[in-house]
């Protein structure tokens, strides 16, 4: 495949070398390692497992290359072990190589399969918010779906309410992180772009969750899951810029500056300060550190719910916030004195209070406008007040709170509170105008186009 | 130059060390390597070439340090070989060191020079969109230039139409990526900040293109060009956030987490999965992989035109989109099964369809407004409808399409379709207002200030 | 877990310590490194110093782990040496371990302490803008504080002027970078979240500045301070996206691509091109390079003031801009020829000129509106014209200038001049409307909500 002609110009003199010819003379394949992979694996794998490996080493060499450097391959866990399903499974299908055999597989592997070897991790995960992400908003929240998808590809481009809508934004956007319900065609292959999807994906066999969102297939690397980039594919952007906040923080600064020299492969619970000089997302929210054990329930160490409209201390299915606060402090004290930790936690509490005050004020205005028929209840995206209220919560209000939680001052201030108060005063002016005039302003919706 | 006083405090005891003195005793220059570089190169370079190297090792040591670790230096390609030009060249000049000799050089080196040794690469490059970037918009598109530069430094700051304008925004912005036409002064040195510029730069000798935009001079490293950062200097930001999309994608996540351990120096066409665990920009768009050979025509593997107002399958001078789709799938299959690849390609097609539906709707409204004299045809940046239409295409519409193409859900949704529909409904309201009232709204332009 | 053999070389004399042996004898825990750290340090530290180290190895192991790999620990500088204060110090307190002793410490360590060993560096720092950052805007600028904090948590959420306000945004935002005046409670511990804070922090003993903002405690690594991420915690975001500009620039591209292989630990003034292939922030603004010596006065090599409303050549307490230009050119010539350097500096000068023209035009309009009582002087955040003027200067106008200064075309153009002219023409339209109608437009403030 060496198609390049090599011509050297040395000090003005052109030397044309017959390098390619010389190569061809030495060996039939100039780069032997580029010949179609013929990986032969005889390390006690079953014949069926070996077939998968050897065939896919040719068909999809990248997957097999990835797998062979991972812990699974070293532990003799093969393609077969995770992908094989009962013939009766709703996800059962056969690739070309399996046609005519009794073996059925699925390209889809859910947390249920992982739990066969990692039951505790999957148990913890299923209790976490991560496992519930497909439900809200992608599947269950009808009001939200109407709000979001009605407009996307329906009203605004003249499609009737009952006409089929494009799901393009859903497929390319929301469900990539949230997950969705996988739908299958007659051949048990996924349809409507419902697979692959995010961490909360619901599978046709009733199982929930995709572990490979963080432990990327087919290497399944613990090192990767410990790095902040593992979280960054979803925790970014205008509505929860967690990776941006981390990167701005002193923690992230040290990761960027020194992370390449840290020790990433310590066994779970044995990964401790000294292996790293600053925490990654995993360290604070998941890893064993000091007295704490590793958890895959990412709600466990959280005090506040910083995602929803009004922030309250977590309780019920969202976790135990008081306990969460205590656990998070147990993380902090590994590197910070009590004074420092107290200040940091107090700053977060104060930020939540301030945001909530704004949110309460907005809610009060909203109620009064609703009572006086001064809201476009059925058409909120065309109502400047309601649009701004959405941004107050979902965009700048989250950034203010999460920026304060993780020490990203730009996100707490410029992308956060600075905008919270800009948005709030604009809501206040619209409110005053409506109350005073008794009508909804012309073109108000245009005034809050938001980010372009 | 060591000016720092070294004082050690050990357990309260102050030990003042006479380190500086000891040094001074050893050698007249405390750090011999900091003395003016006197690099002596006698490896068969011509005398003229040696002069360049030895002089610049003193004058601009950074360049020579860079060069000496690169493949060019190892292959005995010197400053002289690339910078020397005929006396009659429109770019011929002489540095201080050449005054009085018969040697003429140019600080500018275009793809024409590179093609002496890399003809195939330059041929491919010249067929690509990269080679055409200086033309549109920086040089040829008169309408665009009027739109952009008339306002920048003309109308809005009170300068008359025919007065000389500032080219500051052009020099510091557009042409840094696009390139421009290099203009020369009487001494054949570039004037009006027209050099150095981006990949499409047109040189006074009629040649086109700057290879060092991706293969940074003077190391010309293939490793660097294979890393996503090589593309990131231009492919970023509100109008084509390709690096941001990549960084969000699973591909980028793995690069960030493991890239430092990948193998970056395999020979062209021999760089394959296994050398890397996930593709970079180069892998999918340029590199030899599986059956595919390396190409420097970055249009070759593209199906859709995702840059222009309406997305169509590429044809003519923008490439062969059907063939491009086939080639890109040949990239994907190295690591992904057919189901996965089909879903991904379908998601892109659907996203293009959805965007086009919005664009068609916008175009229809625009035509009707134009027919009814309800557009400020000659003053589009002061017309809210037209401003929003620009953002619909050039900003959020591109982000939606490119986010879908490369699996960046935040860019497909939040920075993409979510804003596409916000902008579209605002355009729709302005359209309805104008049709209903028969006039253009007051202060409409202010309503669409856009991002601040 | 101390597997490292510690060997000190002091002035040519080798001291080998048997630290590791003591450890090996103690281990009974399955993961010995997980047992509470019992670090025994007998390398000539005083008993008091040893107590601090040994106790904190248990209480806050992360700090001690960090310290032990740094130059301070190797030079036998301990916790005690930097944290101990006179009993009479306004910051004197005692941790649990010190209760009943005569030793007083402070968790706060200012530049004054650092200057005991690094007097020259602190002298330079105190002359720089960095040392003045707490004053403006966090403490001294009453007008700004009114503007900012009045709205945050006061007017808009119904709190009366004289009621206590939330300082949440201040604590989580501004002062994290700027610093503030540390306030102490009766136990001499900081209150009101006034510590820890940014680089300009003012301490209760009258000292100014926190060196560990860049040389993160408790490793104090020069390598870290040389990496761009050290600056990125503060120099980012909408109002001065310096790290983003750097990352876009060719300089940043090369850092991202190759930085992990560069030499980061050369002695001060001895860190030169060849150790790195492209400059970081430190290289251009602080480090010794060629004939230049290291400086901790980051104003020293600057020509223009690119932060304030109108850009002028620096003079007085903001530095000597003409000298700064000369010094910066001495940096550039290490890697760039004169033609290239001249073009780059000219591009910056032109960008400053263009921005200033816009700013002057805005100022002229503002004056005329003020004279005609067409500005909400006491309520600027509710006045569209004044809001836009703030963005013109503080956001897009800075981005245009700083993007041009550091070769980030996206920031010079899209986030810079493109928005400068959009904002300017909107200001112009508001101005025209007010002059023509003699009144301030309804809901104008809503029109300039800005970024959401």
PDB file of N, CA and C in Angstrom, chain A residues 1 3-4 7 9 12 34 59-63 65-66 151 153 156-157 169 172 193 195 212-213 216 219 224 227 229 233 236-239 381 387 390 394 445 449 451-452, chain B residues 81 116-117 121 248 250 253-254 256-258 269 272-273 277 290 293 333-335 343 347 358 391 399 409-410 412-415 417 419 421-426 428-429 450:
ATOM      1  N   UNK A   1       0.798  -1.205   0.000  1.00  0.00           N
ATOM      2  CA  UNK A   1       0.000   0.000   0.000  1.00  0.00           C
ATOM      3  C   UNK A   1       0.843   1.273   0.000  1.00  0.00           C
ATOM      4  N   UNK A   3       2.136   3.968  -1.452  1.00  0.00           N
ATOM      5  CA  UNK A   3       1.956   4.532  -2.780  1.00  0.00           C
ATOM      6  C   UNK A   3       2.803   5.778  -3.002  1.00  0.00           C
ATOM      7  N   UNK A   4       3.459   6.229  -1.943  1.00  0.00           N
ATOM      8  CA  UNK A   4       4.160   7.492  -2.022  1.00  0.00           C
ATOM      9  C   UNK A   4       5.500   7.377  -2.748  1.00  0.00           C
ATOM     10  N   UNK A   7      11.246  11.259  -3.051  1.00  0.00           N
ATOM     11  CA  UNK A   7      12.230  11.987  -3.834  1.00  0.00           C
ATOM     12  C   UNK A   7      12.952  12.897  -2.868  1.00  0.00           C
ATOM     13  N   UNK A   9      15.557  15.917  -2.015  1.00  0.00           N
ATOM     14  CA  UNK A   9      16.344  17.015  -2.570  1.00  0.00           C
ATOM     15  C   UNK A   9      17.381  17.388  -1.521  1.00  0.00           C
ATOM     16  N   UNK A  12      20.073  20.926  -3.039  1.00  0.00           N
ATOM     17  CA  UNK A  12      19.795  21.307  -4.425  1.00  0.00           C
ATOM     18  C   UNK A  12      19.858  20.143  -5.395  1.00  0.00           C
ATOM     19  N   UNK A  34       0.457  -4.864   8.096  1.00  0.00           N
ATOM     20  CA  UNK A  34      -0.703  -4.272   7.447  1.00  0.00           C
ATOM     21  C   UNK A  34      -1.510  -5.296   6.672  1.00  0.00           C
ATOM     22  N   UNK A  59     -12.788  -8.268  10.164  1.00  0.00           N
ATOM     23  CA  UNK A  59     -13.930  -7.414   9.798  1.00  0.00           C
ATOM     24  C   UNK A  59     -13.848  -6.027  10.450  1.00  0.00           C
ATOM     25  N   UNK A  60     -13.618  -6.020  11.734  1.00  0.00           N
ATOM     26  CA  UNK A  60     -13.576  -4.753  12.477  1.00  0.00           C
ATOM     27  C   UNK A  60     -12.331  -4.727  13.366  1.00  0.00           C
ATOM     28  N   UNK A  61     -11.174  -4.635  12.711  1.00  0.00           N
ATOM     29  CA  UNK A  61      -9.923  -4.770  13.482  1.00  0.00           C
ATOM     30  C   UNK A  61      -9.790  -3.784  14.646  1.00  0.00           C
ATOM     31  N   UNK A  62     -10.366  -2.606  14.505  1.00  0.00           N
ATOM     32  CA  UNK A  62     -10.248  -1.617  15.578  1.00  0.00           C
ATOM     33  C   UNK A  62     -10.827  -2.111  16.887  1.00  0.00           C
ATOM     34  N   UNK A  63     -11.972  -2.811  16.813  1.00  0.00           N
ATOM     35  CA  UNK A  63     -12.596  -3.338  18.023  1.00  0.00           C
ATOM     36  C   UNK A  63     -11.681  -4.347  18.706  1.00  0.00           C
ATOM     37  N   UNK A  65      -8.457  -4.804  18.312  1.00  0.00           N
ATOM     38  CA  UNK A  65      -7.242  -4.160  18.819  1.00  0.00           C
ATOM     39  C   UNK A  65      -7.494  -3.507  20.168  1.00  0.00           C
ATOM     40  N   UNK A  66      -8.644  -2.893  20.276  1.00  0.00           N
ATOM     41  CA  UNK A  66      -9.008  -2.212  21.507  1.00  0.00           C
ATOM     42  C   UNK A  66      -9.156  -3.232  22.644  1.00  0.00           C
ATOM     43  N   UNK A 151     -42.325  21.697  18.754  1.00  0.00           N
ATOM     44  CA  UNK A 151     -41.732  22.794  17.997  1.00  0.00           C
ATOM     45  C   UNK A 151     -40.677  22.315  17.019  1.00  0.00           C
ATOM     46  N   UNK A 153     -39.680  20.628  14.315  1.00  0.00           N
ATOM     47  CA  UNK A 153     -40.149  19.900  13.148  1.00  0.00           C
ATOM     48  C   UNK A 153     -41.650  19.830  13.038  1.00  0.00           C
ATOM     49  N   UNK A 156     -43.423  24.874  13.635  1.00  0.00           N
ATOM     50  CA  UNK A 156     -42.702  25.949  12.965  1.00  0.00           C
ATOM     51  C   UNK A 156     -42.355  25.662  11.534  1.00  0.00           C
ATOM     52  N   UNK A 157     -42.438  24.425  11.145  1.00  0.00           N
ATOM     53  CA  UNK A 157     -42.197  24.193   9.732  1.00  0.00           C
ATOM     54  C   UNK A 157     -43.464  23.680   9.076  1.00  0.00           C
ATOM     55  N   UNK A 169     -33.338  15.673  15.884  1.00  0.00           N
ATOM     56  CA  UNK A 169     -32.708  16.379  16.987  1.00  0.00           C
ATOM     57  C   UNK A 169     -32.605  15.471  18.209  1.00  0.00           C
ATOM     58  N   UNK A 172     -29.716  12.851  17.366  1.00  0.00           N
ATOM     59  CA  UNK A 172     -28.369  13.427  17.335  1.00  0.00           C
ATOM     60  C   UNK A 172     -28.059  14.160  18.632  1.00  0.00           C
ATOM     61  N   UNK A 193     -33.107   4.972  14.866  1.00  0.00           N
ATOM     62  CA  UNK A 193     -31.913   5.535  15.517  1.00  0.00           C
ATOM     63  C   UNK A 193     -32.002   5.511  17.048  1.00  0.00           C
ATOM     64  N   UNK A 195     -30.611   3.343  19.006  1.00  0.00           N
ATOM     65  CA  UNK A 195     -29.414   2.727  19.575  1.00  0.00           C
ATOM     66  C   UNK A 195     -28.254   3.047  18.670  1.00  0.00           C
ATOM     67  N   UNK A 212     -20.867   1.095  29.103  1.00  0.00           N
ATOM     68  CA  UNK A 212     -19.769   1.491  28.212  1.00  0.00           C
ATOM     69  C   UNK A 212     -19.789   2.976  27.869  1.00  0.00           C
ATOM     70  N   UNK A 213     -20.782   3.681  28.353  1.00  0.00           N
ATOM     71  CA  UNK A 213     -20.750   5.132  28.181  1.00  0.00           C
ATOM     72  C   UNK A 213     -19.524   5.714  28.899  1.00  0.00           C
ATOM     73  N   UNK A 216     -15.465   2.868  28.040  1.00  0.00           N
ATOM     74  CA  UNK A 216     -15.687   2.689  26.601  1.00  0.00           C
ATOM     75  C   UNK A 216     -15.344   1.284  26.113  1.00  0.00           C
ATOM     76  N   UNK A 219     -12.356  -1.669  25.408  1.00  0.00           N
ATOM     77  CA  UNK A 219     -11.199  -1.736  26.296  1.00  0.00           C
ATOM     78  C   UNK A 219     -11.647  -1.725  27.753  1.00  0.00           C
ATOM     79  N   UNK A 224      -9.592   5.277  32.021  1.00  0.00           N
ATOM     80  CA  UNK A 224     -10.387   6.231  31.242  1.00  0.00           C
ATOM     81  C   UNK A 224     -11.558   6.766  32.069  1.00  0.00           C
ATOM     82  N   UNK A 227     -10.744   9.535  34.412  1.00  0.00           N
ATOM     83  CA  UNK A 227     -10.348  10.848  33.877  1.00  0.00           C
ATOM     84  C   UNK A 227     -11.584  11.704  33.640  1.00  0.00           C
ATOM     85  N   UNK A 229     -12.524  13.442  31.267  1.00  0.00           N
ATOM     86  CA  UNK A 229     -13.085  13.388  29.927  1.00  0.00           C
ATOM     87  C   UNK A 229     -14.177  12.326  29.816  1.00  0.00           C
ATOM     88  N   UNK A 233     -18.336  13.979  27.965  1.00  0.00           N
ATOM     89  CA  UNK A 233     -19.182  13.801  26.778  1.00  0.00           C
ATOM     90  C   UNK A 233     -20.624  14.223  27.048  1.00  0.00           C
ATOM     91  N   UNK A 236     -21.411  18.867  29.932  1.00  0.00           N
ATOM     92  CA  UNK A 236     -20.816  20.060  29.310  1.00  0.00           C
ATOM     93  C   UNK A 236     -21.914  20.947  28.776  1.00  0.00           C
ATOM     94  N   UNK A 237     -21.526  22.096  28.327  1.00  0.00           N
ATOM     95  CA  UNK A 237     -22.439  22.942  27.572  1.00  0.00           C
ATOM     96  C   UNK A 237     -23.277  23.888  28.399  1.00  0.00           C
ATOM     97  N   UNK A 238     -24.211  24.578  27.748  1.00  0.00           N
ATOM     98  CA  UNK A 238     -24.917  25.681  28.408  1.00  0.00           C
ATOM     99  C   UNK A 238     -25.743  25.279  29.624  1.00  0.00           C
ATOM    100  N   UNK A 239     -26.189  24.050  29.692  1.00  0.00           N
ATOM    101  CA  UNK A 239     -27.114  23.676  30.761  1.00  0.00           C
ATOM    102  C   UNK A 239     -26.473  22.964  31.940  1.00  0.00           C
ATOM    103  N   UNK A 381     -42.947  28.843  24.339  1.00  0.00           N
ATOM    104  CA  UNK A 381     -41.742  29.283  23.631  1.00  0.00           C
ATOM    105  C   UNK A 381     -41.971  30.575  22.846  1.00  0.00           C
ATOM    106  N   UNK A 387     -39.952  32.070  28.378  1.00  0.00           N
ATOM    107  CA  UNK A 387     -38.646  31.693  27.831  1.00  0.00           C
ATOM    108  C   UNK A 387     -37.529  32.093  28.790  1.00  0.00           C
ATOM    109  N   UNK A 390     -37.293  29.890  31.727  1.00  0.00           N
ATOM    110  CA  UNK A 390     -36.609  28.636  31.401  1.00  0.00           C
ATOM    111  C   UNK A 390     -35.091  28.825  31.493  1.00  0.00           C
ATOM    112  N   UNK A 394     -32.710  26.690  33.805  1.00  0.00           N
ATOM    113  CA  UNK A 394     -32.059  25.580  33.112  1.00  0.00           C
ATOM    114  C   UNK A 394     -30.660  25.938  32.627  1.00  0.00           C
ATOM    115  N   UNK A 445     -41.520  37.691  22.240  1.00  0.00           N
ATOM    116  CA  UNK A 445     -40.729  36.467  22.091  1.00  0.00           C
ATOM    117  C   UNK A 445     -39.412  36.752  21.393  1.00  0.00           C
ATOM    118  N   UNK A 449     -34.363  35.878  22.186  1.00  0.00           N
ATOM    119  CA  UNK A 449     -33.818  34.843  21.314  1.00  0.00           C
ATOM    120  C   UNK A 449     -32.760  34.002  22.009  1.00  0.00           C
ATOM    121  N   UNK A 451     -29.025  32.691  23.040  1.00  0.00           N
ATOM    122  CA  UNK A 451     -27.703  32.559  22.427  1.00  0.00           C
ATOM    123  C   UNK A 451     -27.810  32.154  20.966  1.00  0.00           C
ATOM    124  N   UNK A 452     -27.041  32.745  20.120  1.00  0.00           N
ATOM    125  CA  UNK A 452     -27.088  32.418  18.688  1.00  0.00           C
ATOM    126  C   UNK A 452     -25.813  31.714  18.251  1.00  0.00           C
TER     127      UNK A 452
ATOM    128  N   UNK B  81      17.156  25.099   0.948  1.00  0.00           N
ATOM    129  CA  UNK B  81      16.422  24.309  -0.045  1.00  0.00           C
ATOM    130  C   UNK B  81      15.005  24.813  -0.272  1.00  0.00           C
ATOM    131  N   UNK B 116       7.730  20.030  -4.876  1.00  0.00           N
ATOM    132  CA  UNK B 116       8.949  19.493  -5.507  1.00  0.00           C
ATOM    133  C   UNK B 116       9.277  18.121  -4.947  1.00  0.00           C
ATOM    134  N   UNK B 117       8.982  17.903  -3.676  1.00  0.00           N
ATOM    135  CA  UNK B 117       9.230  16.581  -3.076  1.00  0.00           C
ATOM    136  C   UNK B 117       7.943  15.809  -2.797  1.00  0.00           C
ATOM    137  N   UNK B 121       0.743  14.837  -2.729  1.00  0.00           N
ATOM    138  CA  UNK B 121       0.047  15.489  -1.628  1.00  0.00           C
ATOM    139  C   UNK B 121      -0.454  16.869  -2.050  1.00  0.00           C
ATOM    140  N   UNK B 248     -16.269  16.609  22.418  1.00  0.00           N
ATOM    141  CA  UNK B 248     -17.419  16.059  23.129  1.00  0.00           C
ATOM    142  C   UNK B 248     -17.679  14.602  22.754  1.00  0.00           C
ATOM    143  N   UNK B 250     -17.368  10.633  21.712  1.00  0.00           N
ATOM    144  CA  UNK B 250     -16.642   9.492  22.287  1.00  0.00           C
ATOM    145  C   UNK B 250     -15.240   9.396  21.699  1.00  0.00           C
ATOM    146  N   UNK B 253     -13.213  11.920  23.474  1.00  0.00           N
ATOM    147  CA  UNK B 253     -13.060  11.516  24.879  1.00  0.00           C
ATOM    148  C   UNK B 253     -11.880  10.555  25.030  1.00  0.00           C
ATOM    149  N   UNK B 254     -11.803   9.601  24.113  1.00  0.00           N
ATOM    150  CA  UNK B 254     -10.728   8.618  24.215  1.00  0.00           C
ATOM    151  C   UNK B 254      -9.382   9.239  23.872  1.00  0.00           C
ATOM    152  N   UNK B 256      -8.545  12.300  24.500  1.00  0.00           N
ATOM    153  CA  UNK B 256      -8.139  13.071  25.677  1.00  0.00           C
ATOM    154  C   UNK B 256      -7.641  12.156  26.789  1.00  0.00           C
ATOM    155  N   UNK B 257      -8.283  11.010  26.921  1.00  0.00           N
ATOM    156  CA  UNK B 257      -7.944  10.127  28.037  1.00  0.00           C
ATOM    157  C   UNK B 257      -6.670   9.321  27.790  1.00  0.00           C
ATOM    158  N   UNK B 258      -6.451   8.898  26.560  1.00  0.00           N
ATOM    159  CA  UNK B 258      -5.353   7.963  26.292  1.00  0.00           C
ATOM    160  C   UNK B 258      -4.362   8.425  25.229  1.00  0.00           C
ATOM    161  N   UNK B 269      -0.157   5.770   5.490  1.00  0.00           N
ATOM    162  CA  UNK B 269      -0.880   4.568   5.069  1.00  0.00           C
ATOM    163  C   UNK B 269      -0.653   3.376   6.006  1.00  0.00           C
ATOM    164  N   UNK B 272      -2.647   2.756  11.609  1.00  0.00           N
ATOM    165  CA  UNK B 272      -3.864   1.957  11.609  1.00  0.00           C
ATOM    166  C   UNK B 272      -4.455   1.841  13.019  1.00  0.00           C
ATOM    167  N   UNK B 273      -5.749   1.463  13.122  1.00  0.00           N
ATOM    168  CA  UNK B 273      -6.308   1.177  14.449  1.00  0.00           C
ATOM    169  C   UNK B 273      -5.386   0.221  15.202  1.00  0.00           C
ATOM    170  N   UNK B 277      -6.648   4.325  19.522  1.00  0.00           N
ATOM    171  CA  UNK B 277      -7.860   3.659  20.021  1.00  0.00           C
ATOM    172  C   UNK B 277      -9.130   4.350  19.556  1.00  0.00           C
ATOM    173  N   UNK B 290      -7.252   0.789   6.672  1.00  0.00           N
ATOM    174  CA  UNK B 290      -7.791  -0.369   5.965  1.00  0.00           C
ATOM    175  C   UNK B 290      -7.412  -0.303   4.499  1.00  0.00           C
ATOM    176  N   UNK B 293      -6.362   4.728   0.985  1.00  0.00           N
ATOM    177  CA  UNK B 293      -5.074   5.400   1.006  1.00  0.00           C
ATOM    178  C   UNK B 293      -5.212   6.800   1.580  1.00  0.00           C
ATOM    179  N   UNK B 333     -16.098   1.118   9.278  1.00  0.00           N
ATOM    180  CA  UNK B 333     -16.130  -0.336   9.500  1.00  0.00           C
ATOM    181  C   UNK B 333     -14.859  -0.887  10.120  1.00  0.00           C
ATOM    182  N   UNK B 334     -13.819  -0.104  10.159  1.00  0.00           N
ATOM    183  CA  UNK B 334     -12.628  -0.591  10.853  1.00  0.00           C
ATOM    184  C   UNK B 334     -12.882  -0.818  12.346  1.00  0.00           C
ATOM    185  N   UNK B 335     -13.848  -0.106  12.878  1.00  0.00           N
ATOM    186  CA  UNK B 335     -14.127  -0.242  14.313  1.00  0.00           C
ATOM    187  C   UNK B 335     -15.599  -0.484  14.641  1.00  0.00           C
ATOM    188  N   UNK B 343     -26.852   3.407  11.530  1.00  0.00           N
ATOM    189  CA  UNK B 343     -27.578   4.312  12.410  1.00  0.00           C
ATOM    190  C   UNK B 343     -26.924   5.687  12.405  1.00  0.00           C
ATOM    191  N   UNK B 347     -28.677   9.091  11.064  1.00  0.00           N
ATOM    192  CA  UNK B 347     -28.864  10.246  11.944  1.00  0.00           C
ATOM    193  C   UNK B 347     -28.387  11.527  11.259  1.00  0.00           C
ATOM    194  N   UNK B 358     -36.223  23.623   7.660  1.00  0.00           N
ATOM    195  CA  UNK B 358     -36.225  24.971   8.242  1.00  0.00           C
ATOM    196  C   UNK B 358     -35.714  25.994   7.215  1.00  0.00           C
ATOM    197  N   UNK B 391     -27.893  33.805  11.027  1.00  0.00           N
ATOM    198  CA  UNK B 391     -27.555  32.908  12.140  1.00  0.00           C
ATOM    199  C   UNK B 391     -28.122  31.508  11.924  1.00  0.00           C
ATOM    200  N   UNK B 399     -24.046  24.190  13.198  1.00  0.00           N
ATOM    201  CA  UNK B 399     -23.729  23.420  14.414  1.00  0.00           C
ATOM    202  C   UNK B 399     -24.617  22.187  14.518  1.00  0.00           C
ATOM    203  N   UNK B 409     -23.518  15.585  20.783  1.00  0.00           N
ATOM    204  CA  UNK B 409     -24.938  15.858  21.040  1.00  0.00           C
ATOM    205  C   UNK B 409     -25.237  17.271  21.508  1.00  0.00           C
ATOM    206  N   UNK B 410     -24.331  17.879  22.266  1.00  0.00           N
ATOM    207  CA  UNK B 410     -24.574  19.240  22.720  1.00  0.00           C
ATOM    208  C   UNK B 410     -24.605  20.220  21.553  1.00  0.00           C
ATOM    209  N   UNK B 412     -25.283  19.302  18.371  1.00  0.00           N
ATOM    210  CA  UNK B 412     -26.457  18.989  17.555  1.00  0.00           C
ATOM    211  C   UNK B 412     -27.714  19.585  18.182  1.00  0.00           C
ATOM    212  N   UNK B 413     -27.823  19.507  19.493  1.00  0.00           N
ATOM    213  CA  UNK B 413     -29.054  19.964  20.138  1.00  0.00           C
ATOM    214  C   UNK B 413     -28.960  21.396  20.668  1.00  0.00           C
ATOM    215  N   UNK B 414     -28.240  21.616  21.766  1.00  0.00           N
ATOM    216  CA  UNK B 414     -28.306  22.923  22.439  1.00  0.00           C
ATOM    217  C   UNK B 414     -27.763  24.062  21.583  1.00  0.00           C
ATOM    218  N   UNK B 415     -26.605  23.830  20.992  1.00  0.00           N
ATOM    219  CA  UNK B 415     -26.041  24.881  20.132  1.00  0.00           C
ATOM    220  C   UNK B 415     -26.588  24.778  18.716  1.00  0.00           C
ATOM    221  N   UNK B 417     -30.043  22.433  16.958  1.00  0.00           N
ATOM    222  CA  UNK B 417     -31.476  22.469  16.655  1.00  0.00           C
ATOM    223  C   UNK B 417     -32.298  23.280  17.654  1.00  0.00           C
ATOM    224  N   UNK B 419     -31.544  25.994  19.007  1.00  0.00           N
ATOM    225  CA  UNK B 419     -31.473  27.388  18.575  1.00  0.00           C
ATOM    226  C   UNK B 419     -32.050  27.586  17.187  1.00  0.00           C
ATOM    227  N   UNK B 421     -34.647  26.231  16.100  1.00  0.00           N
ATOM    228  CA  UNK B 421     -36.090  26.444  16.205  1.00  0.00           C
ATOM    229  C   UNK B 421     -36.415  27.736  16.944  1.00  0.00           C
ATOM    230  N   UNK B 422     -35.575  28.170  17.855  1.00  0.00           N
ATOM    231  CA  UNK B 422     -35.794  29.472  18.489  1.00  0.00           C
ATOM    232  C   UNK B 422     -35.662  30.594  17.460  1.00  0.00           C
ATOM    233  N   UNK B 423     -34.629  30.502  16.648  1.00  0.00           N
ATOM    234  CA  UNK B 423     -34.405  31.537  15.640  1.00  0.00           C
ATOM    235  C   UNK B 423     -35.520  31.502  14.600  1.00  0.00           C
ATOM    236  N   UNK B 424     -35.916  30.288  14.202  1.00  0.00           N
ATOM    237  CA  UNK B 424     -36.946  30.157  13.163  1.00  0.00           C
ATOM    238  C   UNK B 424     -38.270  30.759  13.620  1.00  0.00           C
ATOM    239  N   UNK B 425     -38.660  30.474  14.841  1.00  0.00           N
ATOM    240  CA  UNK B 425     -39.952  31.018  15.304  1.00  0.00           C
ATOM    241  C   UNK B 425     -39.890  32.538  15.445  1.00  0.00           C
ATOM    242  N   UNK B 426     -38.714  33.075  15.786  1.00  0.00           N
ATOM    243  CA  UNK B 426     -38.592  34.535  15.839  1.00  0.00           C
ATOM    244  C   UNK B 426     -38.695  35.128  14.434  1.00  0.00           C
ATOM    245  N   UNK B 428     -40.345  33.807  12.070  1.00  0.00           N
ATOM    246  CA  UNK B 428     -41.754  33.623  11.715  1.00  0.00           C
ATOM    247  C   UNK B 428     -42.613  34.753  12.292  1.00  0.00           C
ATOM    248  N   UNK B 429     -42.320  35.147  13.511  1.00  0.00           N
ATOM    249  CA  UNK B 429     -43.100  36.214  14.142  1.00  0.00           C
ATOM    250  C   UNK B 429     -42.833  37.554  13.443  1.00  0.00           C
ATOM    251  N   UNK B 450     -27.810  39.100  19.074  1.00  0.00           N
ATOM    252  CA  UNK B 450     -27.024  37.875  19.022  1.00  0.00           C
ATOM    253  C   UNK B 450     -26.090  37.768  20.210  1.00  0.00           C
TER     254      UNK B 450
END
